[in-house]
Each structure stands twice: as structure tokens, then as C-alpha cells.
XYZ file of C-alpha atoms in Angstrom:
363
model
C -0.485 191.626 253.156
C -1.883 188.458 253.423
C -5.352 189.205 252.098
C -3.465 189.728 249.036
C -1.926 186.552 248.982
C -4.981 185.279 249.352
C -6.672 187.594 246.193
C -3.298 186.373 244.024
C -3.310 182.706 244.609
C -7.972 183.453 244.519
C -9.840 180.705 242.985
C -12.160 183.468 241.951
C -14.887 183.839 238.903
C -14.847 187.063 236.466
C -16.479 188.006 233.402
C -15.114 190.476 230.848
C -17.235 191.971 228.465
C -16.234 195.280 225.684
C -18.810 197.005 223.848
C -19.424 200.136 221.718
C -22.294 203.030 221.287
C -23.543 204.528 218.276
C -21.834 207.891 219.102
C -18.403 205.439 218.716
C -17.785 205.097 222.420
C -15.982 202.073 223.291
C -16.048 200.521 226.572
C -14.862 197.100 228.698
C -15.958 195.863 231.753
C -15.964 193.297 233.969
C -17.280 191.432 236.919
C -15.359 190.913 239.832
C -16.617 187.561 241.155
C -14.968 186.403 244.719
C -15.645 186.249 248.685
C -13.197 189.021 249.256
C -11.175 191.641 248.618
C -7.698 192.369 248.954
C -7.016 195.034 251.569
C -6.383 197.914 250.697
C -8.259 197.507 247.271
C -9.592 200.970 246.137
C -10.489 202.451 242.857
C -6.247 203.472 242.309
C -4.588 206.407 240.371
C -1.545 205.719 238.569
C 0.277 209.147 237.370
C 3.055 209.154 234.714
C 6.394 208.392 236.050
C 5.226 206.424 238.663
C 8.326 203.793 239.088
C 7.204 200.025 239.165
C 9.229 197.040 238.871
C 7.604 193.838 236.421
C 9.719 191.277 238.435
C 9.717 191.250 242.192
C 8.673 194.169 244.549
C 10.523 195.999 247.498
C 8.179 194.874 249.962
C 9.410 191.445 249.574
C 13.247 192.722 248.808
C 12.857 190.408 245.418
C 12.897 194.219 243.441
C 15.133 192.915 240.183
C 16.874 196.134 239.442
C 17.053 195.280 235.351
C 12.812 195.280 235.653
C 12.263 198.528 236.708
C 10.281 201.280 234.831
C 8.812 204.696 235.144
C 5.040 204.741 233.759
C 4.705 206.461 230.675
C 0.915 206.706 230.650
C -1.286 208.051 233.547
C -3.893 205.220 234.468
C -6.926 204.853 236.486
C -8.619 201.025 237.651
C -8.984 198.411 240.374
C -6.311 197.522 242.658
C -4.212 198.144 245.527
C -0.350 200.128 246.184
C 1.749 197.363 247.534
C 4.659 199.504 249.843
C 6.284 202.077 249.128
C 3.444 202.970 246.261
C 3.643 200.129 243.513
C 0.475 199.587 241.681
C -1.135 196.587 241.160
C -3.745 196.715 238.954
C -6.510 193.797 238.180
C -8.282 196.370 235.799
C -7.829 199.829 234.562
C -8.146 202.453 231.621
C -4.949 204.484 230.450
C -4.791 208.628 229.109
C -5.135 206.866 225.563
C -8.514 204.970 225.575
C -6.243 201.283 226.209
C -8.511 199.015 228.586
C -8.263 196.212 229.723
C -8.286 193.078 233.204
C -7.241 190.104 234.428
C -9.253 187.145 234.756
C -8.781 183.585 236.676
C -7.195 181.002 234.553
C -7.430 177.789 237.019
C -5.824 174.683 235.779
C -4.777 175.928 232.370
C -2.059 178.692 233.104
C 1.121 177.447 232.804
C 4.376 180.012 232.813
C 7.933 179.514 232.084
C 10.583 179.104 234.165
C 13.295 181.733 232.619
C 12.628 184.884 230.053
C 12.718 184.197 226.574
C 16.154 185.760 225.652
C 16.310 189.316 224.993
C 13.193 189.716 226.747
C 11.910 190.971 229.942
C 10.190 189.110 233.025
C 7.021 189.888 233.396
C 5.241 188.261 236.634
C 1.644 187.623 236.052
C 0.264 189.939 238.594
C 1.774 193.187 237.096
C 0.938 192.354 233.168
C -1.744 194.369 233.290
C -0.254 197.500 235.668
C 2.625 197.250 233.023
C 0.699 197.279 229.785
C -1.134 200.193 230.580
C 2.017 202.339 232.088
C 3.780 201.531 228.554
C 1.412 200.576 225.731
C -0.906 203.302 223.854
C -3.230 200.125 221.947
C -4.067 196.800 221.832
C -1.594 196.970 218.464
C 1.154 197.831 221.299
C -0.028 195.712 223.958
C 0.382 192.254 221.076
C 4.069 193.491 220.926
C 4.883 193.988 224.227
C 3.806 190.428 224.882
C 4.841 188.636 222.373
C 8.426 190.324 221.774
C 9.488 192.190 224.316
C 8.628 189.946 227.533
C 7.975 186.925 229.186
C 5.700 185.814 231.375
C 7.748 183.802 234.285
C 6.151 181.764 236.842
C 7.942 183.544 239.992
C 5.884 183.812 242.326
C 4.760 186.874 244.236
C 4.183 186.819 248.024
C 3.995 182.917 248.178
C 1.666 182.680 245.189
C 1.642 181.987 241.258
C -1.920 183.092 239.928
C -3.031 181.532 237.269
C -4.528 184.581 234.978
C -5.407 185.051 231.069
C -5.914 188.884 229.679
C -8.648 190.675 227.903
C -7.278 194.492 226.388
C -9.592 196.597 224.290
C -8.993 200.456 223.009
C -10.366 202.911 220.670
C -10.360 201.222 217.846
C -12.997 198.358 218.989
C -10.649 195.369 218.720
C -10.750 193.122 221.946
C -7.345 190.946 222.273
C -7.451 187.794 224.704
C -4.085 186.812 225.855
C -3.046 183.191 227.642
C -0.294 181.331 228.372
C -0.643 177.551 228.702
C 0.909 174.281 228.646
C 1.443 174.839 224.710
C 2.640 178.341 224.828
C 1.575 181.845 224.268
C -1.457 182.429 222.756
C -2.665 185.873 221.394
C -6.264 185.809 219.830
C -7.299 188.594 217.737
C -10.447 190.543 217.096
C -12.517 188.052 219.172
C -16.080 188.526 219.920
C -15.577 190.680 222.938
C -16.898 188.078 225.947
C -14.316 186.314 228.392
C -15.356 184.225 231.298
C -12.326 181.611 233.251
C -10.887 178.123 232.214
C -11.071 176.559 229.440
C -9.642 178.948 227.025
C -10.983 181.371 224.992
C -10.579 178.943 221.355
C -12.677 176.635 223.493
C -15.238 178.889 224.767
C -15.405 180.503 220.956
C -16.289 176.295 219.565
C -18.691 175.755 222.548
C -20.972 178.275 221.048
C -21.606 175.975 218.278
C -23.691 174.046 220.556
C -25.915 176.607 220.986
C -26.142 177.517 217.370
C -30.268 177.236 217.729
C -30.647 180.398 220.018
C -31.953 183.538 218.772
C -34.201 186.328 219.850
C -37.323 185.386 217.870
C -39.885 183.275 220.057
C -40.743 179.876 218.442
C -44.494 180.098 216.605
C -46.743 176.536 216.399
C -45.336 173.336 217.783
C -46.887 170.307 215.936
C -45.959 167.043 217.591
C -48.299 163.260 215.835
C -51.044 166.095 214.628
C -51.505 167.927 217.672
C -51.013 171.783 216.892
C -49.989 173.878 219.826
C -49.705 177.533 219.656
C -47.050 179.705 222.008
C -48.303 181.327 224.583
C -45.077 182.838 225.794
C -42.381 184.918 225.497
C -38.573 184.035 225.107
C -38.810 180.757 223.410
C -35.892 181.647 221.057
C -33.580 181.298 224.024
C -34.775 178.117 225.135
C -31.614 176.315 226.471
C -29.308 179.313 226.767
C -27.650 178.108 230.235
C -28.658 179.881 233.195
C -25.493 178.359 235.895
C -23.042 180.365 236.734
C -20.296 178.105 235.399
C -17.479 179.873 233.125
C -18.633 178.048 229.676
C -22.572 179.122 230.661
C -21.767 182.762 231.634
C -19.561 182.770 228.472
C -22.639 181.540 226.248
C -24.778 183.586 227.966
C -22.339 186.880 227.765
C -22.252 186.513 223.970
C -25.632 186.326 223.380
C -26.804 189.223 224.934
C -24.350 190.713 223.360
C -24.719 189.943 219.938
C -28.808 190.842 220.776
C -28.427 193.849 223.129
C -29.895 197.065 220.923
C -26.790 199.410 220.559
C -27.023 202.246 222.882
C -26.776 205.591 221.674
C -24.485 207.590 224.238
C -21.825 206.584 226.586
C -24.077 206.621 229.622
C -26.687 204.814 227.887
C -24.050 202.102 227.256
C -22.950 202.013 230.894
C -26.721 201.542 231.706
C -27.286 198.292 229.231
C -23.659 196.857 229.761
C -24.701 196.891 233.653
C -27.788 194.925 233.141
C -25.663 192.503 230.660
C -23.352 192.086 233.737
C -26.301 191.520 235.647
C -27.061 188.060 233.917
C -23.368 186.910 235.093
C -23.251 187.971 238.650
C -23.162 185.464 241.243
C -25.598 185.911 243.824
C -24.264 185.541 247.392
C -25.467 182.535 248.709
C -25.277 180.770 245.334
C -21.950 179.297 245.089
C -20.427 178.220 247.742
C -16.163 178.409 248.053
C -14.769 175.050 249.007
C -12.132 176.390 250.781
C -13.210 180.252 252.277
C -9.914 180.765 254.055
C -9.512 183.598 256.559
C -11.949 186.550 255.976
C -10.423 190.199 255.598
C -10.795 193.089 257.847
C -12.851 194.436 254.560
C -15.012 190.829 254.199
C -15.640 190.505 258.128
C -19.013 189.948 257.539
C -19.324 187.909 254.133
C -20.818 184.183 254.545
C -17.904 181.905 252.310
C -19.620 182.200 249.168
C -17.906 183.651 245.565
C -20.239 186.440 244.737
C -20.162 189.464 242.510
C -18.169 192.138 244.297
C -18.209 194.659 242.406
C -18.783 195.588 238.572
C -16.816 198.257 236.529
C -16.946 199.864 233.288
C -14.552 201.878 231.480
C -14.967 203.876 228.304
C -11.664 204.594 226.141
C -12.985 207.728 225.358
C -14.312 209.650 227.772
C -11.448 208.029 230.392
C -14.117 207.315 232.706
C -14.696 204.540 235.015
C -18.128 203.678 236.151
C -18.262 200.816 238.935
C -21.052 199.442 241.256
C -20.660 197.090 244.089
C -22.645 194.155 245.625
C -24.062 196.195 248.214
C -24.029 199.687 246.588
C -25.752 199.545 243.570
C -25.586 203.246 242.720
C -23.168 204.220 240.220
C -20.262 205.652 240.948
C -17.639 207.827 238.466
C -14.237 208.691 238.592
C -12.747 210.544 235.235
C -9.355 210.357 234.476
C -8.869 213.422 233.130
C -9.648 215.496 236.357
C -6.026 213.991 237.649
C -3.600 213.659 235.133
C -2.245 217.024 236.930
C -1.578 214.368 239.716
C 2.171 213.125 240.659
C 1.284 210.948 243.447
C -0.955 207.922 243.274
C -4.291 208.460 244.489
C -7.367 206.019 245.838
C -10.307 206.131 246.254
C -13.003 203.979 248.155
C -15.280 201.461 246.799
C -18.141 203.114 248.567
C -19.888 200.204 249.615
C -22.405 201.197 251.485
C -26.047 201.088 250.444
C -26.534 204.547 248.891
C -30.239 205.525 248.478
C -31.533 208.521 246.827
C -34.957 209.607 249.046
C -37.118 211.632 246.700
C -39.412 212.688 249.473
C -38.712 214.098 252.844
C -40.052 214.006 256.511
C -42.599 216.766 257.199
């Protein structure tokens, strides 16, 4: 398992984004932004009653007996079965419309040492596995974190990742949770973007500096009585950062969001949330990982660069998970519903091989 050692302890890039339709679909997504994956990462099934544990795992005999649980809610999302068949999920949707991912936290996370009393440990890694096994909302998710757990910095195989949370559900609200030097902090109803460090209260005041975009061009510029007239589009976004730096991609995120026209139907949405993604993925190639480590058996042939790997969206309604990857840019579906008859855990591969649809054929 050490390519999941190395995805734990990843000094990766995501982007989180929610979103809803006319027709009252509401969906999150996110980027996936690294040089690998961890092996045996596969779009996972999580049935009800699945047992899990939220401190320690068998595989490493660290299993705290006092931390186990049986899932209460079937689940479907991105991740891997650490031995026997524990889920690990860095994304997912549950069977009642609760979604929601993990995203790097680098040099801000900070944990504590010992649950609150009364409370349960709850190692970073399996916050998000463990809210959607037992929660049915973001209302439930805010109590589950702040009353009945805490999140402990023990680490898991070697590692203590440094993670905040984005959760979303049917009724639109998107939650962002991290914990820091100064505590737990839950933020509610925010504006449905999250990027990486700093923190989301600094990300939300950043956008004051950019207070001047908008998606109406600028008309005559007039500068000691010489009148010139535009002569091109997209003016009204002049300085909206184009880097791929968290605070840009988190400018840039809300933006297009606040300007994307509202699709009309689910698949619609997918459509426009995957070119809003689009403007956040990192091109391979374009930023370069200081320190690549070992490549997977499933990265053999990635150069050490962070890049996009893959991008999925989930809609709280329809319990569907749409999901492209960096080299398959075909969409790809897997609903929910069609295995909640399921009692075993069930992947299924990323698929990422080019995919092309030929519209003629060889005579």
C-alpha cells in the first residue's frame, strides 16, 4: 500500500465546486489535481452495513474496537478498499442526495492530539467515508462534527494528511469544514467554490480584490483626450487570474460561477459544470511536483507533474456520478440506485483510456 501512503501524506491540488439546475437538481464536483493515483483507486460502492472503523484499520492491526460502525447509508464515490474491504473515500454521493470531498489543506491543518470527551476519533482520511455511511444532510453532517467527534492527528500508514471538507445535499447549502491551529471551523451556506490553503474565510475576503470583474466588456477608454473604442471581447474580466495557484483557481471558480447561465436539466448541468472545471485543471506539463516520489504501477508513465486526473460530478438527486479523466474525456456514469440491492462493495474502473466515438466507418 504504499502508493497510498503516498496519496495520504499527497501535496496535491483540488477544486470543489456545487451547483444547481433549474429543474432543482443539485450537484458537487471536484477536480482531482495530482501526479498519481493511489492503487487500487476505482469508482467504489459502499452498501449499507458495510463495517468500517473511524480510528485505525486492520491492515495495520491499529483497528480501535470502540470506533467501529456498520454504514447506515449505501454510498457511491472515489476511492479505494483498504484489506479486508474498508472504504476510503476522497469523494462520494450517499442514497439521500448528501455529497461531498476532501481537499488538500497544506500548512494550515492542524489536529488534536486526544478526542474531545464524550466524543469519537475520527482520523482525517475516513471523515468523509464516515459522514456519508451515517449522516442523511449537511444539517447532520455539522453535528456529527462538531458534537459527536474529533478529528485526531493519528496517523494512518505513516502519514497525517492535512485535509479541509466541502458537503453539499438537496437542499443547496454547501458546508466547508477545517480544522486549524485555532480550532474547528464550520462555515455555513458559503458560496459553493473551494480550492487548498489558505482557508476558506480567506479565500471568501480575497475576492474583494477582484471586486471590478464582471461579465460586461468595458465601452470607450479616454486617457489626456485620446478616445479609444473596444475592439474586443472579455474586457469585464480583465485581471481575473489565470495561474493555477489555490487563491486564483478560487477567484476564478467563483466567477464563473456566479456568471455561468443556469442549466436547465441535470445533464445540461454536468455539461457546463465540466467546462467550469475545465478553467481549473492543471495541464500536465504545467506544474511541476518538487518532490515526484516513486511512480505507481497505475502512473508508470506520467512525467512528475500535478495535473488534473480526473473530474467528477455528482447530483443529490438523481444519485448519479458523472466523472472524466485526463486521458478519457468521454463521460462516464454510474447510478446509485442500480446497486443499492448490493451487499458487497463493488468497483469499478476509471476507464482511462482514450475513448472515441467514430461516426463513420471503413468501406
Amino acid at each position: 500500500m504504499d502508493s497510498a501512503r503516498e496519496t495520504l501524506a499527497a501535496q496535491a491540488g483540488c477544486s470543489a465546486l456545487s451547483w444547481e439546475s433549474e429543474d432543482g437538481k443539485h450537484l458537487w464536483g471536484r477536480n482531482m489535481d495530482f501526479n498519481r493515483l493511489a492503487e487500487g483507486t476505482q469508482i467504489t460502492f459502499v452498501p449499507r452495513g458495510t463495517p468500517y472503523y473511524t480510528c485505525g484499520c486492520e491492515m495495520e492491526h491499529s483497528a480501535r474496537p470502540e470506533t467501529k460502525h456498520d454504514a447506515r447509508y449505501a454510498a457511491i464515490g472515489t476511492g479505494l478498499l483498504f484489506p479486508p474491504a474498508v472504504p476510503v473515500l476522497y469523494e462520494g454521493v450517499n442514497e439521500k442526495g448528501l455529497m461531498g470531498g476532501q481537499l488538500y489543506f497544506r500548512g494550515f491543518a492542524h489536529y488534536e492530539a486526544e478526542p474531545r470527551p464524550g466524543t469519537l476519533p475520527l482520523q482525517p482520511p475516513f471523515l468523509v467515508s464516515h459522514c456519508l455511511a451515517q449522516c442523511a444532510s449537511v444539517e447532520e453532517v455539522v453535528k456529527l462534527v462538531q458534537e459527536e467527534s474529533t478529528l485526531v492527528s493519528v496517523p494512518l500508514l505513516g502519514a497525517v494528511p492535512p485535509l479541509h471538507w466541502s458537503f453539499s445535499d438537496r437542499t443547496g447549502e454547501t458546508i466547508v469544514i477545517e480544522s486549524d491551529a485555532d480550532g474547528l471551523h464550520l462555515y455555513r451556506n458559503t458560496i459553493g467554490v473551494m480550492t487548498n490553503s489558505p482557508g476558506y474565510s480567506w479565500h471568501r475576503t480575497n475576492l474583494l480584490a477582484y471586486a471590478g470583474l464582471r461579465d460586461l466588456d468595458y465601452d470607450t477608454v479616454e486617457y489626456a483626450g485620446d478616445r479609444q473604442e473596444q475592439c474586443f471581447s472579455g474586457s469585464g474580466a480583465q485581471g481575473l487570474p489565470g495561474d493555477w495557484s489555490s487563491p486564483s483557481r478560487f477567484v476564478r471558480l467563483a466567477f464563473l460561477r456566479k456568471h455561468a447561465v443556469q442549466a436547465k436539466s441535470e445533464e445540461e448541468a454536468v455539461t457546463r459544470m465540466l467546462h467550469l472545471f475545465e478553467s481549473a485543471a492543471f495541464p500536465l506539463g504545467a506544474v511541476r511536483v518538487s518532490e515526484p516520489g516513486e511512480p505507481t504501477a497505475l502512473d508508470a508513465d506520467i512525467l512528475p507533474f500535478d495535473y488534473t486526473i480526473y473530474t467528477a460530478i455528482y447530483c443529490a438527486e438523481s444519485l448519479c456520478v458523472y466523472w472524466t479523466t485526463y486521458e478519457n474525456q468521454r463521460v462516464q456514469c454510474a447510478d446509485l440506485h442500480h446497486l443499492l440491492h448490493r451487499t458487497e462493495p463493488v468497483q469499478f474502473d476509471f476507464a482511462r483510456r482514450p475513448d472515441f466515438l467514430f461516426r463513420t466507418q471503413a468501406e
